Each structure stands twice: as C-alpha cells, then as structure tokens.
C-alpha cells in the first residue's frame, strides 16, 4: 500500500463449486477523499467468514450478492485516518464494513466505536463480534440449554463453535465437540474445556459419536451439515433443539447430495421427537440484543471463563487463499487478515 493507493479485492467471476484464485482480482485504485460530514477509514483487520461464499453466488438469499467487479464484502476493524465528522476523531478505532480493501469512506452510519486504544481491536471481529454474538444468541435463545443436558457442537474449534461449547459449559451442559483432526480435538478438550471431541475424519466417526453421547443429544448446534448431521440425527432426544447456524459442507455444492432422499426421515424425526430446528440470521433477528451479549461476554472474558483463539493471516493480498482454506477447514480459530499496520 502507498499513501495514494487503495488496494481492493473484487469478485472477478462467480465460482462454480469451490472458489479459486481466478474468482478474485486484486486492483489498485486512487485513495478516496472524505467529503463534508465524512471520514476516511483505514482498514487494519478484515474478518473472513463462511457466509461470504453465499454472497459470491447470485442465488436468492437473505442478502444481495456481491456484483461482479465489486469489492468483496466483509467486516473490518479500522482506524479513522482523516475526519470531517464532528463525532469521530483521527486515530479512533471503529468496527465497520468496508470489505476487502485498504480504505473506505463513511458518514458514521452503522459504525461501532472501539475507542482510542482498544486492548485487542481484532476481537471485535470474533469473540466480541458477529461470531461470538451468533454463538451466544443461537445457543441461549434457540438452544435453551439446561444443566445436565448434552450439547453437541459441530466445527467445535471454529469462531462460532468454540464459543458455543464454552458457553454451554458455563450453563452446566455436557459438551461434545466435532472437529477435523486430532490437534483440533485435543485443543477443544484441553484448552476450551469440552468433555469430549470427536474427529469427523475418523473412519468410525459415527460410532465414536454415539459412544460419546450414550444418553442421546439434547442440543445440536449446526454449523456443518453433510455426514456430520447424518451421524447426529439418530442420536437426537425427544424435545431436542437444533440452532441452524451454517452448512459449510454444502457451500461449494453444485447439486444435491447423491444417495437416497433422507428428507422424509428427517421430517419424521422432527415430528415424532418434537424436535425444534430453527435457522437464524444474527443481526436481522437479534441486533436489538447486542448489548446483552456484549455485557455477558465481556465479563466472561475478563474473568478468564472464555478462551479465544485467532488465526491471523498477514496481508490483504493473501485474503483469497485464506478464504479458500477456510471453506476447506484449514483455519484453526477465528480467521482474521491483518491488512495494514495501525497508524
């Protein structure tokens, strides 16, 4: 980055199946200048999240797709580099939504102030931001955990899953995680405090999960879908709850899965066992409860009751490869790109 250039990564083409490098393009444009009542935001951290795969598609969804040749969307933690806005000063940190680029212009709408010297500014993209908020509301409002229940969490060491499991432990649940690989499973048990963690790559994954959940599953926090849900479904107890957060195993799919149609089986389970399965979009459904989450999570962090792991990638130019890796499960913790050094 130079003092007069804005690097930006745009959507070059809509992927068919898994995204590739050619679906993105790095461009240089002129650094924008703020007008009256505006400010220039310099990105320092960029969040990479699975939902971005959906925005690359033009299929109808809960949000508009990214247009071809437009900057990829994404939450950012920025510093105000220059301000013509009476409520913001140069040097302040803010949570914004400037996307995959060095600079953005804002009139202040939608920004969240993070102060002049936040201790961990990037946490606003993870544990104190959308992923933490998603875990908190999905588990507590939809999952309704009760002490002694068994909670199973898919993608257990990811940005959302790691928070779900720890909150579940704080609420007295027995927590079983599902993750990819021995290292992640060990981390879930030793660092996050999960009671068990099952490697979904194991040949006998379904058998291991059934053994770990010998009293069935009361809450299943769904981030993955696919073979993981196939193993979970027969273990669900009567009155089980399923917060449906994501289906990362399906995001690159170009057709329905092969094999027998299991929809009737699922619907039969939902009916006979009176299972509640509910999807949610965090800020659409729960924005009015953000302060409730922020107060609780801030206190838990301060008391050392929540452990948080960040997977930091250096350089905006590396965002496409990091994102492709995210969809393949290569990240370990919340994936964040450091786009620039602080001012």
mmCIF file of C-alpha atoms in Angstrom:
data_model
loop_
_atom_site.group_PDB
_atom_site.id
_atom_site.type_symbol
_atom_site.label_atom_id
_atom_site.label_comp_id
_atom_site.label_asym_id
_atom_site.label_seq_id
_atom_site.Cartn_x
_atom_site.Cartn_y
_atom_site.Cartn_z
ATOM 1 C CA UNK A 1 0.000 0.000 0.000
ATOM 2 C CA UNK A 2 1.189 3.515 -0.790
ATOM 3 C CA UNK A 3 -0.079 6.793 0.630
ATOM 4 C CA UNK A 4 -2.108 7.473 -2.500
ATOM 5 C CA UNK A 5 -3.313 3.971 -3.475
ATOM 6 C CA UNK A 6 -6.228 1.848 -2.341
ATOM 7 C CA UNK A 7 -5.763 -1.868 -2.888
ATOM 8 C CA UNK A 8 -9.067 -3.692 -3.343
ATOM 9 C CA UNK A 9 -10.007 -7.299 -3.993
ATOM 10 C CA UNK A 10 -13.058 -7.594 -6.228
ATOM 11 C CA UNK A 11 -15.217 -10.506 -7.329
ATOM 12 C CA UNK A 12 -13.947 -11.370 -10.805
ATOM 13 C CA UNK A 13 -16.338 -14.248 -11.514
ATOM 14 C CA UNK A 14 -18.960 -16.336 -9.763
ATOM 15 C CA UNK A 15 -17.472 -19.652 -8.655
ATOM 16 C CA UNK A 16 -18.878 -22.979 -9.772
ATOM 17 C CA UNK A 17 -18.214 -25.258 -6.842
ATOM 18 C CA UNK A 18 -15.241 -24.290 -4.703
ATOM 19 C CA UNK A 19 -13.854 -20.772 -5.249
ATOM 20 C CA UNK A 20 -10.450 -20.461 -6.906
ATOM 21 C CA UNK A 21 -7.893 -17.675 -7.182
ATOM 22 C CA UNK A 22 -9.330 -16.676 -10.561
ATOM 23 C CA UNK A 23 -12.644 -15.739 -8.945
ATOM 24 C CA UNK A 24 -10.882 -12.807 -7.255
ATOM 25 C CA UNK A 25 -8.886 -9.885 -8.657
ATOM 26 C CA UNK A 26 -6.559 -7.504 -6.826
ATOM 27 C CA UNK A 27 -6.864 -3.953 -8.140
ATOM 28 C CA UNK A 28 -5.276 -0.615 -7.310
ATOM 29 C CA UNK A 29 -7.439 2.485 -7.272
ATOM 30 C CA UNK A 30 -6.998 6.033 -6.042
ATOM 31 C CA UNK A 31 -7.214 6.535 -2.315
ATOM 32 C CA UNK A 32 -10.638 8.097 -1.655
ATOM 33 C CA UNK A 33 -11.063 11.504 -0.010
ATOM 34 C CA UNK A 34 -13.742 12.208 2.598
ATOM 35 C CA UNK A 35 -16.305 14.904 1.914
ATOM 36 C CA UNK A 36 -18.210 17.074 4.354
ATOM 37 C CA UNK A 37 -19.512 15.024 7.266
ATOM 38 C CA UNK A 38 -17.469 12.012 6.202
ATOM 39 C CA UNK A 39 -14.296 10.255 7.327
ATOM 40 C CA UNK A 40 -11.577 8.146 5.737
ATOM 41 C CA UNK A 41 -11.268 4.711 7.320
ATOM 42 C CA UNK A 42 -8.034 2.752 7.063
ATOM 43 C CA UNK A 43 -8.559 -0.980 7.408
ATOM 44 C CA UNK A 44 -6.293 -2.789 9.873
ATOM 45 C CA UNK A 45 -8.132 -6.112 10.294
ATOM 46 C CA UNK A 46 -10.509 -7.932 7.934
ATOM 47 C CA UNK A 47 -12.808 -10.745 9.020
ATOM 48 C CA UNK A 48 -13.154 -13.798 6.773
ATOM 49 C CA UNK A 49 -16.328 -15.811 7.357
ATOM 50 C CA UNK A 50 -18.138 -18.707 5.632
ATOM 51 C CA UNK A 51 -21.207 -16.594 4.771
ATOM 52 C CA UNK A 52 -19.092 -14.786 2.166
ATOM 53 C CA UNK A 53 -19.312 -17.851 -0.088
ATOM 54 C CA UNK A 54 -23.058 -17.254 -0.373
ATOM 55 C CA UNK A 55 -22.503 -13.618 -1.339
ATOM 56 C CA UNK A 56 -20.354 -14.782 -4.283
ATOM 57 C CA UNK A 57 -23.385 -16.565 -5.721
ATOM 58 C CA UNK A 58 -26.324 -14.854 -7.385
ATOM 59 C CA UNK A 59 -28.807 -17.348 -5.926
ATOM 60 C CA UNK A 60 -31.634 -15.726 -3.957
ATOM 61 C CA UNK A 61 -30.709 -15.407 -0.280
ATOM 62 C CA UNK A 62 -31.195 -13.193 2.761
ATOM 63 C CA UNK A 63 -28.750 -10.599 1.398
ATOM 64 C CA UNK A 64 -27.892 -9.214 -2.014
ATOM 65 C CA UNK A 65 -24.966 -10.891 -3.803
ATOM 66 C CA UNK A 66 -21.698 -9.111 -4.483
ATOM 67 C CA UNK A 67 -21.811 -7.775 -8.027
ATOM 68 C CA UNK A 68 -19.119 -8.800 -10.490
ATOM 69 C CA UNK A 69 -16.218 -6.300 -10.299
ATOM 70 C CA UNK A 70 -17.392 -5.014 -6.883
ATOM 71 C CA UNK A 71 -15.292 -5.184 -3.720
ATOM 72 C CA UNK A 72 -15.824 -8.344 -1.677
ATOM 73 C CA UNK A 73 -17.908 -7.708 1.420
ATOM 74 C CA UNK A 74 -16.639 -8.111 4.947
ATOM 75 C CA UNK A 75 -16.484 -6.657 8.425
ATOM 76 C CA UNK A 76 -13.357 -4.689 9.264
ATOM 77 C CA UNK A 77 -11.690 -3.050 12.205
ATOM 78 C CA UNK A 78 -10.431 0.320 11.013
ATOM 79 C CA UNK A 79 -8.770 3.467 12.253
ATOM 80 C CA UNK A 80 -10.049 6.880 11.313
ATOM 81 C CA UNK A 81 -7.255 8.365 9.205
ATOM 82 C CA UNK A 82 -8.969 11.670 8.457
ATOM 83 C CA UNK A 83 -12.272 13.046 9.698
ATOM 84 C CA UNK A 84 -14.707 15.730 8.619
ATOM 85 C CA UNK A 85 -17.269 14.267 11.005
ATOM 86 C CA UNK A 86 -17.936 16.034 14.321
ATOM 87 C CA UNK A 87 -18.341 12.774 16.289
ATOM 88 C CA UNK A 88 -15.185 10.994 15.133
ATOM 89 C CA UNK A 89 -11.525 11.938 15.546
ATOM 90 C CA UNK A 90 -8.451 10.824 13.646
ATOM 91 C CA UNK A 91 -6.857 7.810 15.314
ATOM 92 C CA UNK A 92 -10.096 6.370 16.716
ATOM 93 C CA UNK A 93 -10.774 2.663 16.160
ATOM 94 C CA UNK A 94 -14.141 1.559 14.748
ATOM 95 C CA UNK A 95 -15.888 -1.626 13.711
ATOM 96 C CA UNK A 96 -17.005 -1.085 10.112
ATOM 97 C CA UNK A 97 -17.994 -2.967 6.989
ATOM 98 C CA UNK A 98 -15.577 -1.642 4.383
ATOM 99 C CA UNK A 99 -14.832 -5.032 2.792
ATOM 100 C CA UNK A 100 -11.675 -6.408 1.212
ATOM 101 C CA UNK A 101 -9.799 -3.151 0.659
ATOM 102 C CA UNK A 102 -7.397 -0.746 2.367
ATOM 103 C CA UNK A 103 -9.687 2.281 2.617
ATOM 104 C CA UNK A 104 -13.333 3.173 2.876
ATOM 105 C CA UNK A 105 -15.419 6.317 3.233
ATOM 106 C CA UNK A 106 -18.067 6.525 5.958
ATOM 107 C CA UNK A 107 -20.595 9.064 7.175
ATOM 108 C CA UNK A 108 -20.643 7.308 10.545
ATOM 109 C CA UNK A 109 -23.788 5.282 9.911
ATOM 110 C CA UNK A 110 -23.504 1.727 11.240
ATOM 111 C CA UNK A 111 -20.085 2.211 12.824
ATOM 112 C CA UNK A 112 -19.349 0.950 16.336
ATOM 113 C CA UNK A 113 -16.745 2.924 18.261
ATOM 114 C CA UNK A 114 -13.940 0.875 19.815
ATOM 115 C CA UNK A 115 -12.080 3.745 21.473
ATOM 116 C CA UNK A 116 -8.623 5.248 21.017
ATOM 117 C CA UNK A 117 -6.578 2.401 22.497
ATOM 118 C CA UNK A 118 -8.507 -0.898 22.468
ATOM 119 C CA UNK A 119 -6.535 -3.763 24.010
ATOM 120 C CA UNK A 120 -7.446 -6.312 21.342
ATOM 121 C CA UNK A 121 -9.090 -4.435 18.462
ATOM 122 C CA UNK A 122 -9.428 -7.540 16.272
ATOM 123 C CA UNK A 123 -11.578 -9.215 18.947
ATOM 124 C CA UNK A 124 -14.439 -7.063 17.622
ATOM 125 C CA UNK A 125 -14.450 -9.386 14.580
ATOM 126 C CA UNK A 126 -14.596 -12.554 16.663
ATOM 127 C CA UNK A 127 -15.347 -13.228 20.291
ATOM 128 C CA UNK A 128 -16.861 -9.754 20.826
ATOM 129 C CA UNK A 129 -18.318 -9.513 17.334
ATOM 130 C CA UNK A 130 -20.553 -11.405 14.931
ATOM 131 C CA UNK A 131 -19.234 -14.946 15.659
ATOM 132 C CA UNK A 132 -19.453 -14.552 19.437
ATOM 133 C CA UNK A 133 -22.877 -12.924 19.145
ATOM 134 C CA UNK A 134 -24.032 -15.756 16.862
ATOM 135 C CA UNK A 135 -22.885 -18.391 19.355
ATOM 136 C CA UNK A 136 -24.487 -16.587 22.299
ATOM 137 C CA UNK A 137 -27.936 -15.974 20.819
ATOM 138 C CA UNK A 138 -28.149 -19.227 18.856
ATOM 139 C CA UNK A 139 -27.359 -21.348 21.881
ATOM 140 C CA UNK A 140 -29.151 -19.394 24.597
ATOM 141 C CA UNK A 141 -32.271 -18.260 22.723
ATOM 142 C CA UNK A 142 -32.859 -21.210 20.378
ATOM 143 C CA UNK A 143 -30.892 -23.969 22.133
ATOM 144 C CA UNK A 144 -32.255 -23.126 25.601
ATOM 145 C CA UNK A 145 -29.534 -25.127 27.429
ATOM 146 C CA UNK A 146 -30.280 -26.695 30.807
ATOM 147 C CA UNK A 147 -27.776 -28.041 33.319
ATOM 148 C CA UNK A 148 -27.043 -31.725 32.750
ATOM 149 C CA UNK A 149 -28.060 -31.762 29.079
ATOM 150 C CA UNK A 150 -25.787 -32.992 26.302
ATOM 151 C CA UNK A 151 -24.771 -30.315 23.803
ATOM 152 C CA UNK A 152 -23.035 -31.319 20.565
ATOM 153 C CA UNK A 153 -21.205 -28.621 18.608
ATOM 154 C CA UNK A 154 -20.044 -29.002 15.001
ATOM 155 C CA UNK A 155 -16.914 -27.113 13.836
ATOM 156 C CA UNK A 156 -16.015 -27.059 17.514
ATOM 157 C CA UNK A 157 -12.786 -25.074 17.303
ATOM 158 C CA UNK A 158 -14.070 -22.521 14.788
ATOM 159 C CA UNK A 159 -15.018 -18.939 15.543
ATOM 160 C CA UNK A 160 -18.623 -19.809 16.450
ATOM 161 C CA UNK A 161 -18.344 -23.402 17.640
ATOM 162 C CA UNK A 162 -15.587 -22.699 20.157
ATOM 163 C CA UNK A 163 -17.792 -20.067 21.795
ATOM 164 C CA UNK A 164 -20.906 -22.268 21.757
ATOM 165 C CA UNK A 165 -19.149 -25.061 23.618
ATOM 166 C CA UNK A 166 -17.681 -22.794 26.268
ATOM 167 C CA UNK A 167 -20.990 -21.020 26.874
ATOM 168 C CA UNK A 168 -22.615 -24.437 27.114
ATOM 169 C CA UNK A 169 -20.146 -25.431 29.821
ATOM 170 C CA UNK A 170 -20.908 -22.210 31.710
ATOM 171 C CA UNK A 171 -24.582 -23.202 31.610
ATOM 172 C CA UNK A 172 -23.856 -26.662 33.042
ATOM 173 C CA UNK A 173 -24.086 -28.789 29.889
ATOM 174 C CA UNK A 174 -22.017 -31.819 28.993
ATOM 175 C CA UNK A 175 -20.335 -30.654 25.781
ATOM 176 C CA UNK A 176 -19.215 -32.895 22.926
ATOM 177 C CA UNK A 177 -17.380 -31.190 20.072
ATOM 178 C CA UNK A 178 -16.878 -32.338 16.489
ATOM 179 C CA UNK A 179 -13.735 -31.116 14.719
ATOM 180 C CA UNK A 180 -11.349 -32.096 11.937
ATOM 181 C CA UNK A 181 -8.122 -33.696 13.165
ATOM 182 C CA UNK A 182 -6.503 -34.784 16.403
ATOM 183 C CA UNK A 183 -4.888 -31.388 17.099
ATOM 184 C CA UNK A 184 -8.198 -29.539 16.987
ATOM 185 C CA UNK A 185 -9.908 -32.173 19.129
ATOM 186 C CA UNK A 186 -7.125 -32.009 21.706
ATOM 187 C CA UNK A 187 -7.407 -28.212 21.792
ATOM 188 C CA UNK A 188 -11.185 -28.423 22.323
ATOM 189 C CA UNK A 189 -10.739 -30.640 25.368
ATOM 190 C CA UNK A 190 -7.557 -29.237 26.904
ATOM 191 C CA UNK A 191 -7.990 -25.520 26.203
ATOM 192 C CA UNK A 192 -11.714 -24.979 25.696
ATOM 193 C CA UNK A 193 -12.866 -27.401 28.385
ATOM 194 C CA UNK A 194 -15.089 -29.648 26.226
ATOM 195 C CA UNK A 195 -15.897 -33.015 27.789
ATOM 196 C CA UNK A 196 -15.227 -34.875 24.540
ATOM 197 C CA UNK A 197 -14.321 -34.027 20.953
ATOM 198 C CA UNK A 198 -14.727 -36.414 18.031
ATOM 199 C CA UNK A 199 -12.653 -36.266 14.838
ATOM 200 C CA UNK A 200 -15.059 -36.293 11.904
ATOM 201 C CA UNK A 201 -12.242 -37.572 9.680
ATOM 202 C CA UNK A 202 -12.097 -40.862 11.611
ATOM 203 C CA UNK A 203 -13.374 -43.952 9.761
ATOM 204 C CA UNK A 204 -15.602 -44.832 12.718
ATOM 205 C CA UNK A 205 -16.751 -41.249 13.386
ATOM 206 C CA UNK A 206 -20.446 -42.126 13.746
ATOM 207 C CA UNK A 207 -19.681 -44.953 16.176
ATOM 208 C CA UNK A 208 -17.409 -42.712 18.273
ATOM 209 C CA UNK A 209 -20.083 -40.007 18.417
ATOM 210 C CA UNK A 210 -22.747 -42.494 19.513
ATOM 211 C CA UNK A 211 -20.475 -43.773 22.275
ATOM 212 C CA UNK A 212 -19.709 -40.230 23.474
ATOM 213 C CA UNK A 213 -23.446 -39.419 23.503
ATOM 214 C CA UNK A 214 -24.742 -42.575 25.168
ATOM 215 C CA UNK A 215 -27.621 -40.588 26.686
ATOM 216 C CA UNK A 216 -28.505 -39.001 23.351
ATOM 217 C CA UNK A 217 -28.231 -35.376 22.222
ATOM 218 C CA UNK A 218 -30.400 -32.612 23.672
ATOM 219 C CA UNK A 219 -28.934 -29.670 21.705
ATOM 220 C CA UNK A 220 -27.070 -29.827 18.407
ATOM 221 C CA UNK A 221 -25.552 -26.551 17.205
ATOM 222 C CA UNK A 222 -25.343 -26.991 13.437
ATOM 223 C CA UNK A 223 -22.504 -25.360 11.512
ATOM 224 C CA UNK A 224 -21.627 -28.109 9.047
ATOM 225 C CA UNK A 225 -24.348 -30.419 7.682
ATOM 226 C CA UNK A 226 -23.466 -33.394 5.489
ATOM 227 C CA UNK A 227 -22.108 -36.560 7.068
ATOM 228 C CA UNK A 228 -21.845 -34.862 10.463
ATOM 229 C CA UNK A 229 -25.594 -34.306 10.619
ATOM 230 C CA UNK A 230 -26.164 -37.847 9.330
ATOM 231 C CA UNK A 231 -24.328 -39.136 12.424
ATOM 232 C CA UNK A 232 -26.136 -36.743 14.774
ATOM 233 C CA UNK A 233 -29.711 -37.309 13.588
ATOM 234 C CA UNK A 234 -30.358 -40.793 15.067
ATOM 235 C CA UNK A 235 -28.961 -39.657 18.425
ATOM 236 C CA UNK A 236 -31.334 -36.719 18.925
ATOM 237 C CA UNK A 237 -33.517 -36.950 22.022
ATOM 238 C CA UNK A 238 -37.192 -36.091 22.321
ATOM 239 C CA UNK A 239 -37.574 -32.291 22.533
ATOM 240 C CA UNK A 240 -34.045 -31.725 21.192
ATOM 241 C CA UNK A 241 -33.230 -28.251 19.863
ATOM 242 C CA UNK A 242 -31.132 -27.505 16.760
ATOM 243 C CA UNK A 243 -29.942 -23.915 16.229
ATOM 244 C CA UNK A 244 -29.162 -23.898 12.491
ATOM 245 C CA UNK A 245 -26.253 -21.515 12.025
ATOM 246 C CA UNK A 246 -24.497 -22.761 8.886
ATOM 247 C CA UNK A 247 -23.901 -25.654 6.484
ATOM 248 C CA UNK A 248 -20.280 -25.202 5.456
ATOM 249 C CA UNK A 249 -20.036 -28.692 3.979
ATOM 250 C CA UNK A 250 -22.634 -27.675 1.369
ATOM 251 C CA UNK A 251 -21.496 -24.168 0.415
ATOM 252 C CA UNK A 252 -19.481 -25.302 -2.615
ATOM 253 C CA UNK A 253 -22.044 -27.893 -3.762
ATOM 254 C CA UNK A 254 -23.358 -27.610 -7.314
ATOM 255 C CA UNK A 255 -26.097 -30.216 -6.927
ATOM 256 C CA UNK A 256 -27.998 -32.163 -4.287
ATOM 257 C CA UNK A 257 -26.062 -34.908 -2.466
ATOM 258 C CA UNK A 258 -26.079 -38.360 -4.047
ATOM 259 C CA UNK A 259 -27.856 -41.252 -2.375
ATOM 260 C CA UNK A 260 -31.366 -41.824 -1.057
ATOM 261 C CA UNK A 261 -33.657 -38.908 -0.251
ATOM 262 C CA UNK A 262 -33.495 -38.552 3.550
ATOM 263 C CA UNK A 263 -35.809 -35.557 3.851
ATOM 264 C CA UNK A 264 -38.797 -37.681 4.874
ATOM 265 C CA UNK A 265 -36.645 -39.393 7.511
ATOM 266 C CA UNK A 266 -35.624 -36.006 8.928
ATOM 267 C CA UNK A 267 -39.190 -34.711 8.921
ATOM 268 C CA UNK A 268 -40.335 -37.897 10.644
ATOM 269 C CA UNK A 269 -37.717 -37.389 13.367
ATOM 270 C CA UNK A 270 -38.745 -33.767 13.840
ATOM 271 C CA UNK A 271 -42.374 -34.830 14.183
ATOM 272 C CA UNK A 272 -42.108 -37.924 16.366
ATOM 273 C CA UNK A 273 -39.470 -36.496 18.701
ATOM 274 C CA UNK A 274 -40.957 -32.969 18.679
ATOM 275 C CA UNK A 275 -37.578 -31.523 17.702
ATOM 276 C CA UNK A 276 -37.168 -27.770 17.259
ATOM 277 C CA UNK A 277 -34.887 -26.815 14.342
ATOM 278 C CA UNK A 278 -34.546 -23.095 13.685
ATOM 279 C CA UNK A 279 -32.354 -21.077 11.361
ATOM 280 C CA UNK A 280 -31.371 -17.528 12.210
ATOM 281 C CA UNK A 281 -29.516 -14.530 10.791
ATOM 282 C CA UNK A 282 -27.820 -12.886 13.724
ATOM 283 C CA UNK A 283 -28.151 -9.150 13.078
ATOM 284 C CA UNK A 284 -31.508 -9.461 11.309
ATOM 285 C CA UNK A 285 -33.010 -11.357 14.239
ATOM 286 C CA UNK A 286 -31.073 -10.227 17.293
ATOM 287 C CA UNK A 287 -29.467 -6.812 16.709
ATOM 288 C CA UNK A 288 -31.617 -5.347 19.473
ATOM 289 C CA UNK A 289 -29.989 -7.722 21.984
ATOM 290 C CA UNK A 290 -26.332 -6.965 21.177
ATOM 291 C CA UNK A 291 -25.717 -5.115 24.460
ATOM 292 C CA UNK A 292 -26.939 -8.127 26.432
ATOM 293 C CA UNK A 293 -24.369 -10.282 24.671
ATOM 294 C CA UNK A 294 -21.568 -7.703 24.950
ATOM 295 C CA UNK A 295 -22.051 -7.338 28.700
ATOM 296 C CA UNK A 296 -22.020 -11.081 29.377
ATOM 297 C CA UNK A 297 -19.182 -11.928 27.009
ATOM 298 C CA UNK A 298 -17.059 -9.006 28.216
ATOM 299 C CA UNK A 299 -17.456 -10.191 31.798
ATOM 300 C CA UNK A 300 -16.660 -13.821 30.949
ATOM 301 C CA UNK A 301 -13.507 -12.753 29.097
ATOM 302 C CA UNK A 302 -12.392 -10.534 31.965
ATOM 303 C CA UNK A 303 -12.902 -13.398 34.411
ATOM 304 C CA UNK A 304 -10.954 -15.863 32.242
ATOM 305 C CA UNK A 305 -14.013 -18.049 31.682
ATOM 306 C CA UNK A 306 -13.817 -17.832 27.880
ATOM 307 C CA UNK A 307 -10.722 -18.776 25.858
ATOM 308 C CA UNK A 308 -10.339 -17.379 22.362
ATOM 309 C CA UNK A 309 -8.012 -18.385 19.533
ATOM 310 C CA UNK A 310 -7.355 -16.235 16.486
ATOM 311 C CA UNK A 311 -5.890 -17.418 13.185
ATOM 312 C CA UNK A 312 -4.124 -14.333 11.836
ATOM 313 C CA UNK A 313 -3.040 -14.030 8.194
ATOM 314 C CA UNK A 314 -0.766 -11.168 7.146
ATOM 315 C CA UNK A 315 -1.531 -9.152 4.027
ATOM 316 C CA UNK A 316 -4.689 -8.223 2.116
ATOM 317 C CA UNK A 317 -3.289 -9.962 -0.959
ATOM 318 C CA UNK A 318 -3.482 -13.280 0.899
ATOM 319 C CA UNK A 319 -7.200 -12.976 1.683
ATOM 320 C CA UNK A 320 -8.409 -15.108 -1.281
ATOM 321 C CA UNK A 321 -6.214 -18.095 -0.411
ATOM 322 C CA UNK A 322 -7.083 -17.768 3.266
ATOM 323 C CA UNK A 323 -10.794 -17.726 2.413
ATOM 324 C CA UNK A 324 -10.487 -20.775 0.162
ATOM 325 C CA UNK A 325 -8.725 -22.541 3.026
ATOM 326 C CA UNK A 326 -11.500 -21.527 5.434
ATOM 327 C CA UNK A 327 -14.062 -23.392 3.324
ATOM 328 C CA UNK A 328 -11.792 -26.454 3.457
ATOM 329 C CA UNK A 329 -11.430 -26.296 7.246
ATOM 330 C CA UNK A 330 -7.756 -25.277 7.190
ATOM 331 C CA UNK A 331 -8.107 -22.437 9.695
ATOM 332 C CA UNK A 332 -7.613 -23.041 13.405
ATOM 333 C CA UNK A 333 -9.648 -20.441 15.286
ATOM 334 C CA UNK A 334 -11.241 -17.196 14.080
ATOM 335 C CA UNK A 335 -9.775 -16.255 10.695
ATOM 336 C CA UNK A 336 -8.638 -12.621 10.501
ATOM 337 C CA UNK A 337 -6.463 -10.873 7.909
ATOM 338 C CA UNK A 338 -4.208 -8.050 9.054
ATOM 339 C CA UNK A 339 -4.482 -5.746 6.096
ATOM 340 C CA UNK A 340 -2.320 -2.880 7.367
ATOM 341 C CA UNK A 341 -0.301 -1.766 10.363
ATOM 342 C CA UNK A 342 -2.025 0.600 12.793
ATOM 343 C CA UNK A 343 -1.490 4.337 12.330
#
